[in-house]
Structures are given as C-alpha cells and as structure tokens.
CSV table of C-alpha atoms and ligand atoms in Angstrom, one decimal:
chain,number,residue,atom,x,y,z
A,12,MET,CA,16.6,-114.1,-17.8
A,13,THR,CA,14.7,-110.9,-17.4
A,14,ILE,CA,11.6,-110.7,-19.3
A,15,ALA,CA,10.8,-107.8,-21.3
A,16,PRO,CA,7.8,-105.9,-20.0
A,17,GLN,CA,4.2,-105.8,-22.1
A,18,ARG,CA,3.7,-102.6,-24.2
A,19,PRO,CA,0.3,-100.9,-23.4
A,20,TYR,CA,-1.7,-100.5,-26.3
A,21,THR,CA,-2.7,-97.2,-25.3
A,22,ALA,CA,1.2,-96.1,-24.1
A,23,SER,CA,1.9,-92.9,-24.1
A,24,LEU,CA,5.2,-91.2,-25.9
A,25,VAL,CA,7.3,-91.0,-22.5
A,26,ASP,CA,5.5,-94.6,-21.5
A,27,GLN,CA,6.9,-96.1,-24.8
A,28,PHE,CA,10.3,-95.0,-24.3
A,29,GLU,CA,10.4,-96.1,-20.7
A,30,LEU,CA,9.6,-99.4,-22.2
A,31,GLY,CA,12.1,-99.4,-24.8
A,32,LEU,CA,11.9,-98.9,-28.7
A,33,ASN,CA,13.2,-101.5,-31.2
A,34,ALA,CA,15.9,-99.3,-32.5
A,35,PRO,CA,17.6,-96.2,-30.6
A,36,ILE,CA,16.8,-92.7,-31.0
A,37,CYS,CA,20.4,-91.6,-30.4
A,38,LEU,CA,22.7,-93.9,-31.1
A,39,THR,CA,26.3,-92.9,-30.1
A,40,TRP,CA,29.3,-94.5,-31.5
A,41,GLU,CA,32.7,-93.7,-30.8
A,42,LEU,CA,34.9,-94.9,-34.0
A,43,THR,CA,38.3,-94.6,-31.5
A,44,TYR,CA,40.1,-93.9,-28.4
A,45,ALA,CA,42.7,-92.1,-30.0
A,46,CYS,CA,42.8,-87.7,-30.2
A,47,ASN,CA,44.7,-85.7,-30.6
A,48,LEU,CA,43.9,-83.7,-27.0
A,49,SER,CA,43.8,-84.5,-23.4
A,50,CYS,CA,40.4,-82.9,-22.4
A,51,VAL,CA,40.3,-82.9,-18.2
A,52,HIS,CA,36.5,-83.9,-18.7
A,53,CYS,CA,36.7,-86.8,-21.8
A,54,LEU,CA,33.9,-88.7,-20.6
A,55,SER,CA,35.6,-91.7,-22.8
A,56,ALA,CA,38.9,-91.1,-21.1
A,57,SER,CA,40.7,-91.1,-24.5
A,58,GLY,CA,43.5,-90.7,-26.2
A,59,ARG,CA,45.3,-93.8,-27.5
A,60,ARG,CA,44.1,-95.6,-29.9
A,61,ASP,CA,42.9,-99.3,-28.3
A,62,PRO,CA,44.1,-102.2,-30.9
A,63,ARG,CA,41.4,-103.6,-31.2
A,64,GLU,CA,39.4,-100.8,-32.9
A,65,LEU,CA,36.6,-102.3,-35.4
A,66,THR,CA,38.2,-102.7,-38.8
A,67,THR,CA,36.7,-100.7,-41.2
A,68,GLU,CA,35.0,-103.8,-42.7
A,69,GLN,CA,33.5,-104.6,-39.5
A,70,CYS,CA,32.4,-100.7,-39.0
A,71,GLU,CA,30.9,-101.1,-42.7
A,72,ALA,CA,28.7,-104.2,-41.1
A,73,VAL,CA,27.6,-102.1,-38.5
A,74,ILE,CA,26.7,-99.4,-40.6
A,75,ASP,CA,24.7,-102.1,-42.6
A,76,GLU,CA,22.4,-103.3,-39.9
A,77,LEU,CA,21.9,-99.9,-38.9
A,78,GLN,CA,20.3,-99.5,-42.1
A,79,ARG,CA,18.3,-102.9,-42.3
A,80,MET,CA,17.1,-101.5,-38.5
A,81,LYS,CA,16.2,-98.0,-39.8
A,82,VAL,CA,18.6,-96.1,-38.0
A,83,PHE,CA,17.3,-92.8,-39.7
A,84,TYR,CA,21.4,-91.3,-38.3
A,85,VAL,CA,24.3,-91.7,-36.4
A,86,ASN,CA,26.2,-89.3,-33.3
A,87,ILE,CA,29.7,-90.3,-34.4
A,88,GLY,CA,32.7,-89.8,-32.0
A,89,GLY,CA,35.4,-90.7,-30.2
A,90,GLY,CA,38.4,-89.7,-29.3
A,91,GLU,CA,38.6,-87.7,-32.6
A,92,PRO,CA,37.0,-89.4,-35.2
A,93,THR,CA,38.6,-87.9,-37.9
A,94,VAL,CA,42.4,-89.1,-37.2
A,95,ARG,CA,41.1,-92.8,-38.1
A,96,PRO,CA,42.4,-93.4,-41.8
A,97,ASP,CA,39.1,-94.5,-42.9
A,98,PHE,CA,36.6,-92.0,-41.2
A,99,TRP,CA,36.0,-90.2,-44.3
A,100,HIS,CA,35.4,-93.6,-46.1
A,101,LEU,CA,32.4,-94.9,-43.3
A,102,LEU,CA,31.2,-91.1,-43.4
A,103,ASP,CA,30.4,-91.7,-47.1
A,104,TYR,CA,29.1,-95.2,-46.4
A,105,ALA,CA,27.1,-94.6,-44.1
A,106,VAL,CA,25.3,-91.8,-46.2
A,107,ALA,CA,25.3,-94.1,-49.0
A,108,HIS,CA,23.2,-96.3,-46.9
A,109,GLN,CA,20.7,-93.9,-45.5
A,110,VAL,CA,22.7,-93.5,-41.9
A,111,GLY,CA,23.1,-90.1,-42.1
A,112,VAL,CA,26.0,-89.1,-39.5
A,113,LYS,CA,26.2,-86.2,-37.2
A,114,PHE,CA,29.8,-86.4,-35.8
A,115,SER,CA,31.8,-84.7,-33.2
A,116,THR,CA,34.9,-83.1,-33.5
A,117,ASN,CA,37.6,-80.8,-31.9
A,118,GLY,CA,38.6,-79.3,-35.1
A,119,LEU,CA,41.5,-81.2,-35.9
A,120,ARG,CA,40.8,-82.2,-39.7
A,121,ILE,CA,38.1,-79.3,-40.8
A,122,THR,CA,40.2,-77.7,-43.8
A,123,ARG,CA,38.4,-75.1,-46.1
A,124,GLU,CA,38.4,-77.4,-48.5
A,125,ARG,CA,36.4,-80.6,-46.5
A,126,ALA,CA,34.7,-77.9,-45.3
A,127,ARG,CA,33.4,-77.5,-48.8
A,128,GLN,CA,32.8,-80.9,-48.9
A,129,LEU,CA,30.6,-81.1,-46.2
A,130,ALA,CA,29.0,-78.5,-47.2
A,131,GLY,CA,27.5,-80.5,-50.3
A,132,ASN,CA,25.9,-83.3,-48.4
A,133,ASP,CA,22.8,-82.9,-46.5
A,134,TYR,CA,23.1,-85.6,-44.6
A,135,VAL,CA,26.1,-84.6,-42.4
A,136,ASP,CA,25.9,-82.5,-39.2
A,137,ILE,CA,29.2,-81.5,-37.0
A,138,GLN,CA,29.1,-80.5,-34.0
A,139,ILE,CA,32.3,-78.3,-33.3
A,140,SER,CA,33.5,-78.8,-29.5
A,141,LEU,CA,34.3,-75.6,-27.9
A,142,ASP,CA,34.5,-75.4,-23.9
A,143,GLY,CA,34.9,-71.8,-23.2
A,144,ALA,CA,34.1,-68.5,-25.3
A,145,THR,CA,37.3,-67.5,-24.9
A,146,ALA,CA,40.8,-69.2,-25.3
A,147,GLU,CA,41.9,-68.7,-21.7
A,148,VAL,CA,38.9,-70.7,-20.7
A,149,ASN,CA,38.9,-73.0,-23.5
A,150,ASP,CA,42.0,-74.2,-23.4
A,151,ARG,CA,42.1,-74.5,-19.4
A,152,VAL,CA,40.2,-77.6,-20.1
A,153,ARG,CA,40.4,-79.3,-23.5
A,154,GLY,CA,44.6,-78.3,-23.9
A,155,PRO,CA,46.8,-75.7,-25.8
A,156,GLY,CA,45.7,-73.9,-28.6
A,157,SER,CA,42.6,-75.7,-29.2
A,158,PHE,CA,40.2,-72.7,-29.0
A,159,ASP,CA,42.1,-71.7,-32.2
A,160,MET,CA,41.8,-75.0,-33.7
A,161,ALA,CA,38.2,-75.2,-33.2
A,162,MET,CA,37.6,-71.4,-33.8
A,163,LYS,CA,39.5,-71.9,-37.1
A,164,ALA,CA,37.3,-74.6,-38.0
A,165,LEU,CA,33.8,-73.2,-37.4
A,166,GLY,CA,35.2,-70.2,-39.9
A,167,ASN,CA,36.0,-73.1,-42.4
A,168,LEU,CA,32.6,-74.4,-42.3
A,169,ALA,CA,31.0,-71.1,-42.2
A,170,ALA,CA,33.1,-69.6,-45.2
A,171,GLU,CA,32.2,-72.6,-47.4
A,172,GLY,CA,28.6,-72.1,-46.7
A,173,PHE,CA,28.2,-75.1,-44.3
A,174,ARG,CA,24.8,-74.2,-43.0
A,175,ASN,CA,23.9,-74.8,-39.1
A,176,ALA,CA,26.8,-76.6,-37.8
A,177,LYS,CA,26.7,-77.0,-34.4
A,178,ILE,CA,28.7,-75.8,-31.3
A,179,SER,CA,29.2,-78.6,-28.9
A,180,VAL,CA,29.6,-77.1,-25.1
A,181,VAL,CA,29.9,-79.0,-21.6
A,182,MET,CA,28.8,-76.5,-19.0
A,183,THR,CA,31.3,-76.2,-16.0
A,184,ARG,CA,31.9,-73.8,-13.9
A,185,GLU,CA,34.7,-71.8,-15.5
A,186,ASN,CA,32.0,-70.9,-18.8
A,187,VAL,CA,28.6,-70.4,-17.1
A,188,ASP,CA,29.3,-66.9,-17.3
A,189,GLN,CA,30.2,-67.0,-21.2
A,190,LEU,CA,26.4,-68.4,-21.8
A,191,ASP,CA,25.5,-65.2,-24.1
A,192,GLU,CA,29.3,-65.3,-25.6
A,193,PHE,CA,28.8,-68.7,-26.6
A,194,GLN,CA,25.3,-67.8,-28.4
A,195,LYS,CA,26.9,-64.8,-29.9
A,196,ILE,CA,30.0,-67.0,-31.6
A,197,ALA,CA,27.3,-69.1,-32.9
A,198,ASP,CA,25.0,-66.1,-34.3
A,199,ASP,CA,28.2,-64.9,-35.4
A,200,HIS,CA,28.8,-68.3,-37.8
A,201,GLY,CA,25.8,-69.2,-39.0
A,202,ALA,CA,25.7,-72.2,-36.4
A,203,THR,CA,23.6,-73.8,-33.4
A,204,LEU,CA,24.3,-73.7,-30.2
A,205,ARG,CA,24.1,-77.2,-28.2
A,206,ILE,CA,25.2,-77.6,-24.3
A,207,THR,CA,25.0,-80.6,-22.4
A,208,ARG,CA,25.8,-81.7,-19.0
A,209,LEU,CA,29.1,-82.2,-17.4
A,210,ARG,CA,28.8,-86.0,-15.9
A,211,PRO,CA,31.2,-87.3,-13.4
A,212,SER,CA,32.5,-90.1,-16.5
A,213,GLY,CA,35.7,-91.4,-17.6
A,214,ARG,CA,38.4,-88.4,-16.9
A,215,GLY,CA,35.2,-86.1,-16.0
A,216,ALA,CA,35.0,-88.6,-12.7
A,217,ASP,CA,38.7,-86.7,-11.6
A,218,VAL,CA,37.8,-83.0,-12.2
A,219,TRP,CA,33.8,-83.2,-10.9
A,220,ASP,CA,34.1,-81.9,-8.0
A,221,GLU,CA,35.9,-79.1,-9.1
A,222,LEU,CA,34.2,-78.2,-12.6
A,223,HIS,CA,30.4,-78.9,-12.3
A,224,PRO,CA,28.6,-76.1,-11.7
A,225,THR,CA,28.0,-74.6,-8.3
A,226,HIS,CA,24.0,-74.5,-7.2
A,227,ASP,CA,23.8,-70.7,-8.0
A,228,GLN,CA,25.0,-71.7,-11.5
A,229,GLN,CA,22.5,-74.6,-12.1
A,230,ARG,CA,20.0,-72.2,-11.2
A,231,GLN,CA,21.6,-69.3,-13.2
A,232,LEU,CA,21.7,-71.5,-16.5
A,233,TYR,CA,17.9,-72.8,-16.1
A,234,ASP,CA,16.8,-69.1,-15.7
A,235,TRP,CA,19.1,-68.4,-19.5
A,236,LEU,CA,17.6,-71.2,-20.5
A,237,LEU,CA,14.0,-70.3,-20.3
A,238,ALA,CA,14.9,-67.0,-20.8
A,239,LYS,CA,16.8,-67.5,-23.8
A,240,GLY,CA,17.2,-70.9,-25.0
A,241,GLU,CA,14.6,-71.4,-27.6
A,242,ARG,CA,16.9,-72.3,-30.4
A,243,VAL,CA,19.8,-73.8,-28.0
A,244,LEU,CA,20.2,-77.9,-28.2
A,245,THR,CA,20.4,-79.3,-25.3
A,246,GLY,CA,20.4,-83.1,-26.0
A,247,ASP,CA,17.7,-82.9,-23.2
A,248,SER,CA,20.4,-83.5,-20.6
A,249,PHE,CA,19.2,-80.5,-17.9
A,250,PHE,CA,16.0,-82.1,-17.0
A,251,HIS,CA,17.4,-82.4,-13.4
A,252,LEU,CA,17.1,-78.4,-13.4
A,253,SER,CA,13.2,-78.9,-14.1
A,254,ALA,CA,13.0,-79.0,-10.7
A,255,PHE,CA,14.0,-75.6,-10.2
A,256,GLY,CA,9.7,-74.5,-11.1
A,257,GLU,CA,8.8,-74.8,-14.8
A,258,SER,CA,10.0,-78.0,-16.9
A,259,LEU,CA,12.4,-77.2,-19.4
A,260,PRO,CA,11.2,-78.7,-23.3
A,261,GLY,CA,12.5,-82.1,-23.8
A,262,LEU,CA,12.4,-85.7,-22.9
A,263,ASN,CA,12.4,-85.6,-18.8
A,264,LEU,CA,13.6,-88.9,-18.7
A,265,CYS,CA,16.9,-91.0,-18.6
A,266,GLY,CA,16.9,-93.0,-21.8
A,267,ALA,CA,19.4,-95.2,-20.8
A,268,GLY,CA,19.4,-98.5,-22.6
A,269,ARG,CA,15.7,-97.4,-23.7
A,270,VAL,CA,16.2,-94.7,-26.3
A,271,VAL,CA,20.2,-94.4,-25.7
A,272,CYS,CA,22.8,-96.6,-26.5
A,273,LEU,CA,26.7,-96.6,-27.4
A,274,ILE,CA,28.5,-98.3,-29.4
A,275,ASP,CA,32.7,-98.2,-28.4
A,276,PRO,CA,35.8,-98.4,-30.8
A,277,ILE,CA,36.0,-101.9,-29.7
A,278,GLY,CA,32.2,-102.9,-31.1
A,279,ASP,CA,31.4,-102.8,-27.5
A,280,VAL,CA,27.5,-101.5,-26.5
A,281,TYR,CA,26.9,-99.8,-23.5
A,282,ALA,CA,23.9,-97.9,-21.7
A,283,CYS,CA,24.6,-94.7,-22.4
A,284,PRO,CA,27.8,-92.5,-23.9
A,285,PHE,CA,27.9,-91.4,-20.0
A,286,ALA,CA,28.0,-94.9,-18.9
A,287,ILE,CA,31.4,-96.9,-20.2
A,288,HIS,CA,31.6,-98.9,-17.2
A,289,ASP,CA,31.4,-102.5,-17.0
A,290,GLU,CA,28.3,-102.2,-15.3
A,291,PHE,CA,26.4,-101.0,-18.0
A,292,LEU,CA,28.2,-103.1,-20.4
A,293,ALA,CA,25.1,-104.8,-22.8
A,294,GLY,CA,27.4,-106.6,-25.1
A,295,ASN,CA,29.3,-106.3,-28.7
A,296,VAL,CA,28.6,-106.1,-31.7
A,297,ILE,CA,30.9,-108.5,-33.4
A,298,ARG,CA,30.8,-111.4,-30.1
A,299,ASP,CA,27.5,-110.9,-29.7
A,300,GLY,CA,25.6,-111.7,-32.9
A,301,GLY,CA,25.5,-108.4,-34.4
A,302,PHE,CA,24.2,-104.4,-32.5
A,303,GLU,CA,20.5,-105.7,-33.4
A,304,SER,CA,20.6,-108.8,-30.9
A,305,VAL,CA,22.3,-106.7,-27.9
A,306,TRP,CA,19.4,-103.9,-28.3
A,307,GLN,CA,17.4,-106.5,-28.2
A,308,ASN,CA,18.4,-109.0,-26.2
A,309,SER,CA,20.7,-108.1,-23.5
A,310,GLU,CA,19.4,-108.3,-20.0
A,311,LEU,CA,20.9,-105.0,-18.7
A,312,PHE,CA,18.5,-103.4,-21.5
A,313,ALA,CA,15.9,-105.4,-20.1
A,314,GLU,CA,16.0,-104.5,-17.0
A,315,LEU,CA,16.7,-100.5,-17.7
A,316,ARG,CA,13.5,-101.0,-19.7
A,317,SER,CA,11.7,-102.7,-16.3
A,318,PRO,CA,9.5,-100.1,-13.9
A,319,GLN,CA,11.2,-98.5,-11.8
A,320,SER,CA,10.3,-97.4,-8.5
A,321,GLY,CA,11.4,-93.9,-7.8
A,322,GLY,CA,13.4,-95.0,-4.8
A,323,ALA,CA,14.2,-92.0,-2.4
A,324,CYS,CA,13.1,-89.7,-5.3
A,325,ALA,CA,9.3,-91.2,-5.4
A,326,SER,CA,7.8,-88.9,-2.7
A,327,CYS,CA,9.5,-86.0,-4.3
A,328,GLN,CA,7.2,-83.3,-5.7
A,329,PHE,CA,9.9,-82.5,-8.9
A,330,PHE,CA,9.8,-86.7,-9.9
A,331,ASP,CA,7.5,-86.2,-12.6
A,332,SER,CA,9.6,-84.0,-14.3
A,333,CYS,CA,12.8,-84.7,-13.0
A,334,ARG,CA,13.0,-88.6,-12.5
A,335,GLY,CA,15.5,-88.5,-9.9
A,336,GLY,CA,18.1,-87.1,-12.1
A,337,CYS,CA,20.7,-89.4,-14.5
A,338,MET,CA,22.0,-92.9,-13.8
A,339,ALA,CA,25.4,-92.0,-14.8
A,340,ALA,CA,25.9,-89.2,-12.6
A,341,LYS,CA,24.9,-91.2,-9.8
A,342,PHE,CA,26.6,-94.5,-10.5
A,343,PHE,CA,30.3,-92.3,-11.0
A,344,THR,CA,29.7,-90.8,-7.8
A,345,GLY,CA,28.9,-93.7,-5.9
A,346,LEU,CA,25.7,-92.2,-5.1
A,347,PRO,CA,22.8,-95.3,-4.6
A,348,MET,CA,20.9,-95.3,-8.6
A,349,ASP,CA,17.4,-95.6,-6.8
A,350,GLY,CA,18.2,-91.7,-4.7
A,351,PRO,CA,18.4,-88.4,-5.9
A,352,ASP,CA,21.1,-87.2,-8.4
A,353,PRO,CA,24.1,-85.5,-6.8
A,354,GLU,CA,23.1,-81.8,-8.4
A,355,CYS,CA,19.6,-82.1,-6.8
A,356,VAL,CA,18.7,-78.5,-6.9
A,357,VAL,CA,16.1,-79.2,-4.1
A,358,GLY,CA,19.5,-80.4,-1.9
A,359,ASN,CA,18.3,-84.1,-1.4
A,360,SER,CA,21.4,-85.4,-2.4
A,361,ALA,CA,24.0,-83.1,0.2
A,362,ALA,CA,24.0,-85.2,2.8
A,363,ALA,CA,24.3,-88.5,0.5
A,364,LEU,CA,27.5,-86.3,-0.3
A,365,ALA,CA,28.7,-85.4,2.0
A,366,GLY,CA,28.5,-88.9,3.8
A,367,GLU,CA,30.9,-92.1,3.2
A,368,ARG,CA,30.8,-93.1,-0.1
A,369,THR,CA,32.9,-94.8,-2.8
A,370,ALA,CA,33.0,-94.0,-6.4
A,371,PRO,CA,33.9,-97.0,-8.4
A,372,ALA,CA,36.9,-97.2,-10.4
A,373,SER,CA,37.0,-96.7,-14.1
A,374,SER,CA,36.7,-100.0,-15.7
A,375,GLN,CA,39.2,-98.5,-18.5
A,376,ASP,CA,41.1,-95.4,-19.5
A,377,HIS,CA,43.0,-94.8,-23.3
A,378,SER,CA,44.8,-91.2,-21.4
A,379,HIS,CA,47.6,-90.4,-22.9
A,380,ARG,CA,50.8,-91.5,-20.7
A,381,THR,CA,51.4,-88.4,-19.9
A,382,LYS,CA,51.4,-87.2,-16.3
A,383,PRO,CA,47.5,-85.8,-15.3
A,384,VAL,CA,48.0,-82.3,-14.8
A,385,PRO,CA,45.5,-80.4,-12.4
A,386,VAL,CA,42.5,-78.7,-13.8
A,387,THR,CA,43.9,-75.4,-12.1
A,388,LEU,CA,47.3,-75.5,-13.8
A,389,ARG,CA,47.9,-74.4,-17.2
A,390,LEU,CA,48.2,-77.6,-19.0
A,391,ALA,CA,52.0,-78.6,-19.8
A,392,PRO,CA,53.1,-79.1,-23.5
A,393,PRO,CA,53.3,-82.6,-24.6
A,394,VAL,CA,56.5,-84.7,-23.5
A,395,LYS,CA,55.8,-87.9,-25.6
A,396,ASP,CA,55.1,-88.3,-29.3
A,397,CYS,CA,51.7,-89.7,-28.6
A,398,ALA,CA,50.4,-86.6,-26.7
A,399,VAL,CA,50.6,-84.7,-30.3
A,400,ASN,CA,50.4,-87.7,-32.4
A,401,PRO,CA,47.4,-89.7,-32.1
A,402,LEU,CA,48.7,-92.3,-34.1
A,403,ALA,CA,52.0,-92.4,-32.8
A,404,ASP,CA,51.8,-96.0,-31.3
A,405,PHE,CA,49.3,-96.5,-33.8
A,406,ASP,CA,51.0,-99.8,-36.6
A,407,PRO,CA,48.4,-99.8,-39.6
A,408,ARG,CA,49.3,-103.2,-39.5
A,409,ALA,CA,48.0,-104.5,-36.7
B,527,SF4,S1,22.5,-92.2,-17.4
B,527,SF4,FE1,22.1,-89.7,-17.2
B,527,SF4,S2,23.7,-89.2,-19.5
B,527,SF4,FE2,22.8,-91.5,-19.4
B,527,SF4,S3,20.8,-91.6,-20.4
B,527,SF4,FE3,20.7,-91.3,-18.8
B,527,SF4,S4,20.2,-89.3,-18.0
B,527,SF4,FE4,21.0,-89.1,-19.8
B,528,SF4,S1,14.7,-85.5,-5.0
B,528,SF4,FE1,15.3,-86.3,-6.8
B,528,SF4,S2,13.7,-86.1,-7.8
B,528,SF4,FE2,13.5,-84.6,-6.7
B,528,SF4,S3,14.4,-83.0,-7.4
B,528,SF4,FE3,16.3,-84.0,-6.2
B,528,SF4,S4,16.4,-86.0,-7.7
B,528,SF4,FE4,14.8,-84.9,-8.3
C-alpha cells in the first residue's frame, strides 16, 4: 500500500496542492453519457446512456456526501446532463444541500422559461459549449445545428437576465483565429469566455492530430492570453504554454487526483475528467464505501500525490512553470509519463512523437452507433433513432 507523504507544516499553497487536499477543489461529475450530439472531440466519447447509470437516490447520496465533505460546488457535465429526466431535481437538491452547481450544456434544454428559473438561482452557473464563433467552424466539430442551438440558449439566458453565463470553447486548429470573435459573443451576451485545451481523450484521441493547434497557433494563443486574457477563464489548462516565457496566471500544476477528479455516470472515480481510462480509475462511489473513501484512500491518488521526479523535463529551464505538461495528453498520445507534453512548446517531444509509440486503446466508448465521420467532412445527418434522440434506447424501468 502507498503511504501518503507527510504534509510539511510550512508548505506553500502549491506544495499543499501537490500533496492533495481533504476534498477536491475541482470536482467534475458526469451525470450521463447520453447526448443528443456526437462532437468529434468529445472527451468522454459520449452518445449512448450507460444502463448502469446512478439512480436518482444514488445521486442524492453522493450530494449528501459532498455536503458533508464541504465541497462547495461541483461541475456537472456529461454527455448532455439535461437529458436526464431528474436533472433539474438533482440541481435543486444540490443547491438545497449547500453544493453549488456549474453545469455544462450544449443548450438543448435552455428555453426562455428555464432561463428565467435559472436566473433566479444564485448558486447555479451555466457553461454553454461552443467550438466555433461561426456556424461553419462550430458545426464541423459539434454537428449540424449545434451553433444555432447554443446561440439560442445564450440569447435566452441574456434575455431573462441570467448574469455571467460562461461560453466554453475547446481551442482547436480551426478556431484559434476566432478568439476575438468569441470574446465579442461573450460581451454581447453579458457572458464570460472560458477557453480550454483540446486533449486527446475519448473521441478527442481520434482527431487530435488533425485538430490540435499548431506550434505557431499555440504561440498565437499564448500572446492573445497575455494581451487580452485578463477576463478570460482557462481552467488553468494552458500552463504548458508558460514555457514561451512569462508564466500564465493560475495553478501551474497537474491537479489530477490532488485537487481535481471526476465521478462518471456509473459512479466510477477517475483522477481527472480527461483521464477516463482504467489506468486512472481510483474506485467507485457505490462499491468502495462512498466518494470520500475513494478520495482519501485510493492507492492511485496516494501515488499521484507523492513527490514526482521531473524525469526528462527536470533539466528544462521552464520546468517550474510547465511541470512537463498534462498527464492525460501524454498518456493518450503514447508518450512516457515522465517526459515532455506532446505539445511541448520548446519542441522536446518532437522526437518521441515521430518515433514508435503506441497510444492506448480507449477502455470505454459510448458513442452513437453510427459510422464515424472524418472531421474534414461535413457531418452526415443522423441515420438512427439514437443519433437524434439520446433516450431512444433508454428504458425508464431499467
Ligand atoms: S491530467 Fe491534464 S487535464 Fe488532467 S489535471 Fe493533469 S494537467 Fe489537467
Ligand atoms: S521540456 Fe518539459 S518542462 Fe520543458 S517546456 Fe517541454 S514539456 Fe515543459
């Protein structure tokens, strides 16, 4: 069994984070793998509902536990979480139990009426996913009609006085040039722009080579963040770009299993939302005595919280700010875990990327059972019920 390291009394905040906390700061909970869309880069390879999905009562028990652990808010995602028939109940249940909710949605269920209700709740925040500032760019990645759906939801929220919704953008090769346009959409809707990094997880692994920003685009993004990013949220996901020079603000650290983790729709707990793979499975909230028990006793998490050597990055002059980058990005591109990030901006992963490597097969896939569509082509119209209706194979009695 791995013994958790002693916590030095005088440790700095970052050192405290490295050793892990009693409860996660950033807990993501994917309530369902069901989704009305089939985004080509979906980090959780969502589409079809998992029949083992936690029941309403089991979800309430998780919320009760989060309240006891003093987890003040949870990021809820999916899949498209609002397709769960009990989603609005669970949201109200969480808020009533002092657990604030930030939920991510593609906009499907954000009607005017729902926007009005949400605008009256101070403990709920909403992230609308948008991966292009135009329908052309967005819909190539997220599917036909998804731009209009997201913009309608944003419009409904703004019209009903929901303040400061978030527009959540995954940065790709196709949309880096649109950063100013994204900011304008946010400003026009009284919203805040949030940009995050494309990771090669889930279906993202299939399109990463084609979609991840080029080296020049990474520089462009870094310069834009320094010049105009003061009001932009980044989920601290671009710390590997700090090796361009000045450190970007935020936590320059991989928080997996230390301050970050994921609960998936069947209650499995993973080290990070971008690491849904058996290698990073810490336990299950039903089988292993609840979430707190997994968070505090998992051997995987103890290992992630133990001091890490910098490996091949240790001698790099940028190691203090870059820390070798993202664990999930390395894992899913088949690079050594103690080596440089696949997007290392000083080029130290180029040789490993060009050499022989085996990217791990995904350990689960909930994609709609339609033929995969290359990202460079227009997405085909849905051909099966389950492609348009996420609940098509959902038996409420199951
Ligand atoms: S694995 Fe990557 S995405 Fe996950 S916490 Fe670490 S740096 Fe962030
Ligand atoms: S060599 Fe490692 S620490 Fe240095 S910039 Fe590249 S990924 Fe970051």
